[in-house]
Amino acid sequence: MAGRLATSETLDNARFLPGAVVAGRYRVAGLIGRGGMGEVYRADDLKLGQPVALKFLPAKLASEPTFIERFYSEVRHARGVSHPNVCRVYDVGEIEGRHFLSMEYVDGEDLASLLRRIGRLPQDKAIEIAREMCAGLGAAHDKGVLHRDLKPGNVMIDGRGRAKI
């Protein structure tokens, strides 16, 4: 998961500012984005020395035990998926009642942003991205994982032009 760091006007509403250390392990670099399923931050894993994305669930869902149980179950299953076209999920955590997961940071942009920026993809590139998405979905399905929210905003295109779901 990745994206560009948020602009200064959106930082005012960010829960964690750059430099903050979350759960004694992750140093926040900045807010990447926010949506219906929470906020995503770019951070550095201080124990492993690598960049990660931290995805925080919305506070309103923290009080729903069935949702939290499903969240942890989905993370357990997703950890078993290892494929070049799937963002790796590493771990889960909780801070101040907010549940989050750490996952692979992809240095690139989401497909929705790319399409807004350049318009329609050339046919051969569109077919390549579709094949990579299908390969990633196939790997996830082989492990019993359903994506449940496949859309251009949830497909990352890395610096080499490869798709990751």
PDB file of C-alpha atoms in Angstrom:
ATOM      1  CA  MET A   1       0.000   0.000   0.000  1.00  0.00           C
ATOM      2  CA  ALA A   2       1.330   3.421  -0.803  1.00  0.00           C
ATOM      3  CA  GLY A   3       0.665   6.807  -2.200  1.00  0.00           C
ATOM      4  CA  ARG A   4       2.016  10.270  -1.894  1.00  0.00           C
ATOM      5  CA  LEU A   5       2.243  11.819   1.547  1.00  0.00           C
ATOM      6  CA  ALA A   6      -0.637  14.107   2.398  1.00  0.00           C
ATOM      7  CA  THR A   7      -0.423  17.831   1.871  1.00  0.00           C
ATOM      8  CA  SER A   8      -0.040  20.256   4.757  1.00  0.00           C
ATOM      9  CA  GLU A   9      -3.727  21.173   4.781  1.00  0.00           C
ATOM     10  CA  THR A  10      -4.735  17.550   5.482  1.00  0.00           C
ATOM     11  CA  LEU A  11      -2.111  17.065   8.209  1.00  0.00           C
ATOM     12  CA  ASP A  12      -4.172  19.194  10.590  1.00  0.00           C
ATOM     13  CA  ASN A  13      -6.707  16.345  10.762  1.00  0.00           C
ATOM     14  CA  ALA A  14      -4.138  13.522  10.939  1.00  0.00           C
ATOM     15  CA  ARG A  15      -4.169  11.489  14.137  1.00  0.00           C
ATOM     16  CA  PHE A  16      -0.388  10.921  13.978  1.00  0.00           C
ATOM     17  CA  LEU A  17       2.049  13.595  12.861  1.00  0.00           C
ATOM     18  CA  PRO A  18       5.375  12.877  11.144  1.00  0.00           C
ATOM     19  CA  GLY A  19       7.953  11.700  13.675  1.00  0.00           C
ATOM     20  CA  ALA A  20       5.414  10.172  16.069  1.00  0.00           C
ATOM     21  CA  VAL A  21       6.284   6.645  17.205  1.00  0.00           C
ATOM     22  CA  VAL A  22       3.291   4.301  17.169  1.00  0.00           C
ATOM     23  CA  ALA A  23       3.136   1.211  19.394  1.00  0.00           C
ATOM     24  CA  GLY A  24       6.810   1.684  20.283  1.00  0.00           C
ATOM     25  CA  ARG A  25       7.780   0.329  16.873  1.00  0.00           C
ATOM     26  CA  TYR A  26       6.691   2.475  13.922  1.00  0.00           C
ATOM     27  CA  ARG A  27       7.922   6.018  13.206  1.00  0.00           C
ATOM     28  CA  VAL A  28       5.310   7.853  11.152  1.00  0.00           C
ATOM     29  CA  ALA A  29       6.559   9.590   8.013  1.00  0.00           C
ATOM     30  CA  GLY A  30       3.157  10.997   7.091  1.00  0.00           C
ATOM     31  CA  LEU A  31      -0.447  10.457   6.180  1.00  0.00           C
ATOM     32  CA  ILE A  32      -0.930   8.730   2.815  1.00  0.00           C
ATOM     33  CA  GLY A  33      -4.694   8.818   2.662  1.00  0.00           C
ATOM     34  CA  ARG A  34      -8.031   8.312   4.315  1.00  0.00           C
ATOM     35  CA  GLY A  35     -11.306   6.792   3.314  1.00  0.00           C
ATOM     36  CA  GLY A  36     -14.287   4.842   4.549  1.00  0.00           C
ATOM     37  CA  MET A  37     -12.069   2.113   5.989  1.00  0.00           C
ATOM     38  CA  GLY A  38      -9.773   4.424   7.948  1.00  0.00           C
ATOM     39  CA  GLU A  39      -6.438   6.191   7.603  1.00  0.00           C
ATOM     40  CA  VAL A  40      -3.224   4.947   6.039  1.00  0.00           C
ATOM     41  CA  TYR A  41       0.191   6.219   7.094  1.00  0.00           C
ATOM     42  CA  ARG A  42       3.661   5.715   5.666  1.00  0.00           C
ATOM     43  CA  ALA A  43       5.955   4.661   8.518  1.00  0.00           C
ATOM     44  CA  ASP A  44       9.300   3.050   9.223  1.00  0.00           C
ATOM     45  CA  ASP A  45       9.404  -0.210  11.184  1.00  0.00           C
ATOM     46  CA  LEU A  46      12.118   0.590  13.726  1.00  0.00           C
ATOM     47  CA  LYS A  47      12.704  -3.065  14.641  1.00  0.00           C
ATOM     48  CA  LEU A  48      13.160  -4.307  11.079  1.00  0.00           C
ATOM     49  CA  GLY A  49      14.453  -1.126   9.471  1.00  0.00           C
ATOM     50  CA  GLN A  50      12.031  -1.111   6.557  1.00  0.00           C
ATOM     51  CA  PRO A  51       9.225   1.107   5.300  1.00  0.00           C
ATOM     52  CA  VAL A  52       5.637  -0.013   5.941  1.00  0.00           C
ATOM     53  CA  ALA A  53       2.115   1.244   5.496  1.00  0.00           C
ATOM     54  CA  LEU A  54      -0.045   1.377   8.632  1.00  0.00           C
ATOM     55  CA  LYS A  55      -3.768   1.092   8.018  1.00  0.00           C
ATOM     56  CA  PHE A  56      -5.930   2.219  10.958  1.00  0.00           C
ATOM     57  CA  LEU A  57      -9.541   1.151  11.175  1.00  0.00           C
ATOM     58  CA  PRO A  58     -12.103   3.877  11.860  1.00  0.00           C
ATOM     59  CA  ALA A  59     -12.819   4.430  15.565  1.00  0.00           C
ATOM     60  CA  LYS A  60     -16.522   3.684  15.025  1.00  0.00           C
ATOM     61  CA  LEU A  61     -15.650   0.074  14.151  1.00  0.00           C
ATOM     62  CA  ALA A  62     -13.491  -0.493  17.252  1.00  0.00           C
ATOM     63  CA  SER A  63     -16.623  -0.905  19.352  1.00  0.00           C
ATOM     64  CA  GLU A  64     -18.031  -3.674  17.145  1.00  0.00           C
ATOM     65  CA  PRO A  65     -16.579  -7.001  18.415  1.00  0.00           C
ATOM     66  CA  THR A  66     -17.793  -8.967  15.382  1.00  0.00           C
ATOM     67  CA  PHE A  67     -16.024  -6.559  13.016  1.00  0.00           C
ATOM     68  CA  ILE A  68     -12.778  -6.704  15.021  1.00  0.00           C
ATOM     69  CA  GLU A  69     -12.960 -10.508  15.090  1.00  0.00           C
ATOM     70  CA  ARG A  70     -13.432 -10.550  11.301  1.00  0.00           C
ATOM     71  CA  PHE A  71     -10.570  -8.060  10.865  1.00  0.00           C
ATOM     72  CA  TYR A  72      -8.140 -10.274  12.799  1.00  0.00           C
ATOM     73  CA  SER A  73      -9.326 -13.364  10.933  1.00  0.00           C
ATOM     74  CA  GLU A  74      -8.793 -11.668   7.568  1.00  0.00           C
ATOM     75  CA  VAL A  75      -5.292 -10.570   8.593  1.00  0.00           C
ATOM     76  CA  ARG A  76      -4.417 -14.131   9.688  1.00  0.00           C
ATOM     77  CA  HIS A  77      -5.450 -15.432   6.264  1.00  0.00           C
ATOM     78  CA  ALA A  78      -3.843 -12.572   4.322  1.00  0.00           C
ATOM     79  CA  ARG A  79      -0.470 -13.184   6.013  1.00  0.00           C
ATOM     80  CA  GLY A  80      -0.351 -16.503   4.175  1.00  0.00           C
ATOM     81  CA  VAL A  81      -0.507 -14.867   0.743  1.00  0.00           C
ATOM     82  CA  SER A  82       2.870 -14.296  -0.867  1.00  0.00           C
ATOM     83  CA  HIS A  83       2.799 -13.206  -4.510  1.00  0.00           C
ATOM     84  CA  PRO A  84       4.487 -10.427  -6.530  1.00  0.00           C
ATOM     85  CA  ASN A  85       1.063  -8.914  -7.325  1.00  0.00           C
ATOM     86  CA  VAL A  86      -0.218  -8.814  -3.735  1.00  0.00           C
ATOM     87  CA  CYS A  87       0.754  -6.313  -1.025  1.00  0.00           C
ATOM     88  CA  ARG A  88       2.104  -8.320   1.882  1.00  0.00           C
ATOM     89  CA  VAL A  89       0.320  -8.017   5.226  1.00  0.00           C
ATOM     90  CA  TYR A  90       2.736  -8.207   8.142  1.00  0.00           C
ATOM     91  CA  ASP A  91       1.067  -7.739  11.510  1.00  0.00           C
ATOM     92  CA  VAL A  92      -1.764  -6.205  13.543  1.00  0.00           C
ATOM     93  CA  GLY A  93      -1.719  -3.919  16.524  1.00  0.00           C
ATOM     94  CA  GLU A  94      -3.805  -1.688  18.713  1.00  0.00           C
ATOM     95  CA  ILE A  95      -3.105   1.693  20.253  1.00  0.00           C
ATOM     96  CA  GLU A  96      -5.581   3.695  22.323  1.00  0.00           C
ATOM     97  CA  GLY A  97      -8.396   1.405  21.189  1.00  0.00           C
ATOM     98  CA  ARG A  98      -7.553   1.874  17.497  1.00  0.00           C
ATOM     99  CA  HIS A  99      -6.802  -1.323  15.603  1.00  0.00           C
ATOM    100  CA  PHE A 100      -4.319  -1.254  12.737  1.00  0.00           C
ATOM    101  CA  LEU A 101      -2.373  -3.499  10.437  1.00  0.00           C
ATOM    102  CA  SER A 102       1.106  -3.100   9.052  1.00  0.00           C
ATOM    103  CA  MET A 103       1.660  -4.003   5.447  1.00  0.00           C
ATOM    104  CA  GLU A 104       4.095  -3.664   2.586  1.00  0.00           C
ATOM    105  CA  TYR A 105       4.735  -0.093   1.515  1.00  0.00           C
ATOM    106  CA  VAL A 106       4.594   0.215  -2.269  1.00  0.00           C
ATOM    107  CA  ASP A 107       6.430   3.206  -3.659  1.00  0.00           C
ATOM    108  CA  GLY A 108       4.088   4.211  -6.434  1.00  0.00           C
ATOM    109  CA  GLU A 109       0.506   5.303  -6.835  1.00  0.00           C
ATOM    110  CA  ASP A 110      -2.906   3.734  -6.868  1.00  0.00           C
ATOM    111  CA  LEU A 111      -4.557   2.933 -10.188  1.00  0.00           C
ATOM    112  CA  ALA A 112      -7.357   5.471  -9.616  1.00  0.00           C
ATOM    113  CA  SER A 113      -4.811   8.307  -9.243  1.00  0.00           C
ATOM    114  CA  LEU A 114      -2.888   7.106 -12.279  1.00  0.00           C
ATOM    115  CA  LEU A 115      -6.044   7.061 -14.413  1.00  0.00           C
ATOM    116  CA  ARG A 116      -7.039  10.553 -13.237  1.00  0.00           C
ATOM    117  CA  ARG A 117      -3.553  11.788 -14.057  1.00  0.00           C
ATOM    118  CA  ILE A 118      -3.036  10.233 -17.502  1.00  0.00           C
ATOM    119  CA  GLY A 119      -6.504   9.183 -18.621  1.00  0.00           C
ATOM    120  CA  ARG A 120      -7.021   5.920 -20.453  1.00  0.00           C
ATOM    121  CA  LEU A 121      -4.189   3.390 -20.360  1.00  0.00           C
ATOM    122  CA  PRO A 122      -2.739   2.078 -23.615  1.00  0.00           C
ATOM    123  CA  GLN A 123      -4.390  -1.241 -24.469  1.00  0.00           C
ATOM    124  CA  ASP A 124      -1.277  -3.376 -23.926  1.00  0.00           C
ATOM    125  CA  LYS A 125      -0.627  -1.788 -20.505  1.00  0.00           C
ATOM    126  CA  ALA A 126      -4.282  -2.220 -19.488  1.00  0.00           C
ATOM    127  CA  ILE A 127      -4.106  -5.918 -20.400  1.00  0.00           C
ATOM    128  CA  GLU A 128      -0.831  -6.310 -18.489  1.00  0.00           C
ATOM    129  CA  ILE A 129      -2.319  -4.696 -15.362  1.00  0.00           C
ATOM    130  CA  ALA A 130      -5.491  -6.804 -15.653  1.00  0.00           C
ATOM    131  CA  ARG A 131      -3.401  -9.996 -15.886  1.00  0.00           C
ATOM    132  CA  GLU A 132      -1.349  -8.991 -12.855  1.00  0.00           C
ATOM    133  CA  MET A 133      -4.505  -8.227 -10.877  1.00  0.00           C
ATOM    134  CA  CYS A 134      -5.950 -11.609 -11.835  1.00  0.00           C
ATOM    135  CA  ALA A 135      -2.721 -13.349 -10.832  1.00  0.00           C
ATOM    136  CA  GLY A 136      -2.784 -11.587  -7.452  1.00  0.00           C
ATOM    137  CA  LEU A 137      -6.453 -12.406  -6.924  1.00  0.00           C
ATOM    138  CA  GLY A 138      -5.784 -16.027  -7.881  1.00  0.00           C
ATOM    139  CA  ALA A 139      -3.002 -16.260  -5.300  1.00  0.00           C
ATOM    140  CA  ALA A 140      -5.280 -14.772  -2.647  1.00  0.00           C
ATOM    141  CA  HIS A 141      -8.161 -17.087  -3.557  1.00  0.00           C
ATOM    142  CA  ASP A 142      -5.812 -20.095  -3.387  1.00  0.00           C
ATOM    143  CA  LYS A 143      -5.300 -19.194   0.297  1.00  0.00           C
ATOM    144  CA  GLY A 144      -9.020 -18.658   0.916  1.00  0.00           C
ATOM    145  CA  VAL A 145      -8.790 -14.854   0.924  1.00  0.00           C
ATOM    146  CA  LEU A 146     -11.468 -12.726  -0.755  1.00  0.00           C
ATOM    147  CA  HIS A 147     -10.538  -9.109  -1.427  1.00  0.00           C
ATOM    148  CA  ARG A 148     -14.080  -7.694  -0.876  1.00  0.00           C
ATOM    149  CA  ASP A 149     -13.186  -4.185  -2.069  1.00  0.00           C
ATOM    150  CA  LEU A 150     -11.463  -4.438  -5.436  1.00  0.00           C
ATOM    151  CA  LYS A 151     -11.460  -1.051  -7.133  1.00  0.00           C
ATOM    152  CA  PRO A 152      -8.836   1.166  -8.823  1.00  0.00           C
ATOM    153  CA  GLY A 153      -8.112   2.962  -5.537  1.00  0.00           C
ATOM    154  CA  ASN A 154      -7.073  -0.367  -4.004  1.00  0.00           C
ATOM    155  CA  VAL A 155      -4.726  -1.425  -6.789  1.00  0.00           C
ATOM    156  CA  MET A 156      -1.206  -0.081  -6.462  1.00  0.00           C
ATOM    157  CA  ILE A 157       1.111   0.483  -9.410  1.00  0.00           C
ATOM    158  CA  ASP A 158       4.719   0.329  -8.237  1.00  0.00           C
ATOM    159  CA  GLY A 159       7.672   2.269  -9.631  1.00  0.00           C
ATOM    160  CA  ARG A 160       8.244  -0.417 -12.273  1.00  0.00           C
ATOM    161  CA  GLY A 161       4.635  -0.253 -13.466  1.00  0.00           C
ATOM    162  CA  ARG A 162       3.551  -3.553 -11.851  1.00  0.00           C
ATOM    163  CA  ALA A 163       0.149  -3.953 -10.252  1.00  0.00           C
ATOM    164  CA  LYS A 164      -0.327  -5.053  -6.639  1.00  0.00           C
ATOM    165  CA  ILE A 165      -3.668  -5.658  -4.988  1.00  0.00           C
TER     166      ILE A 165
END
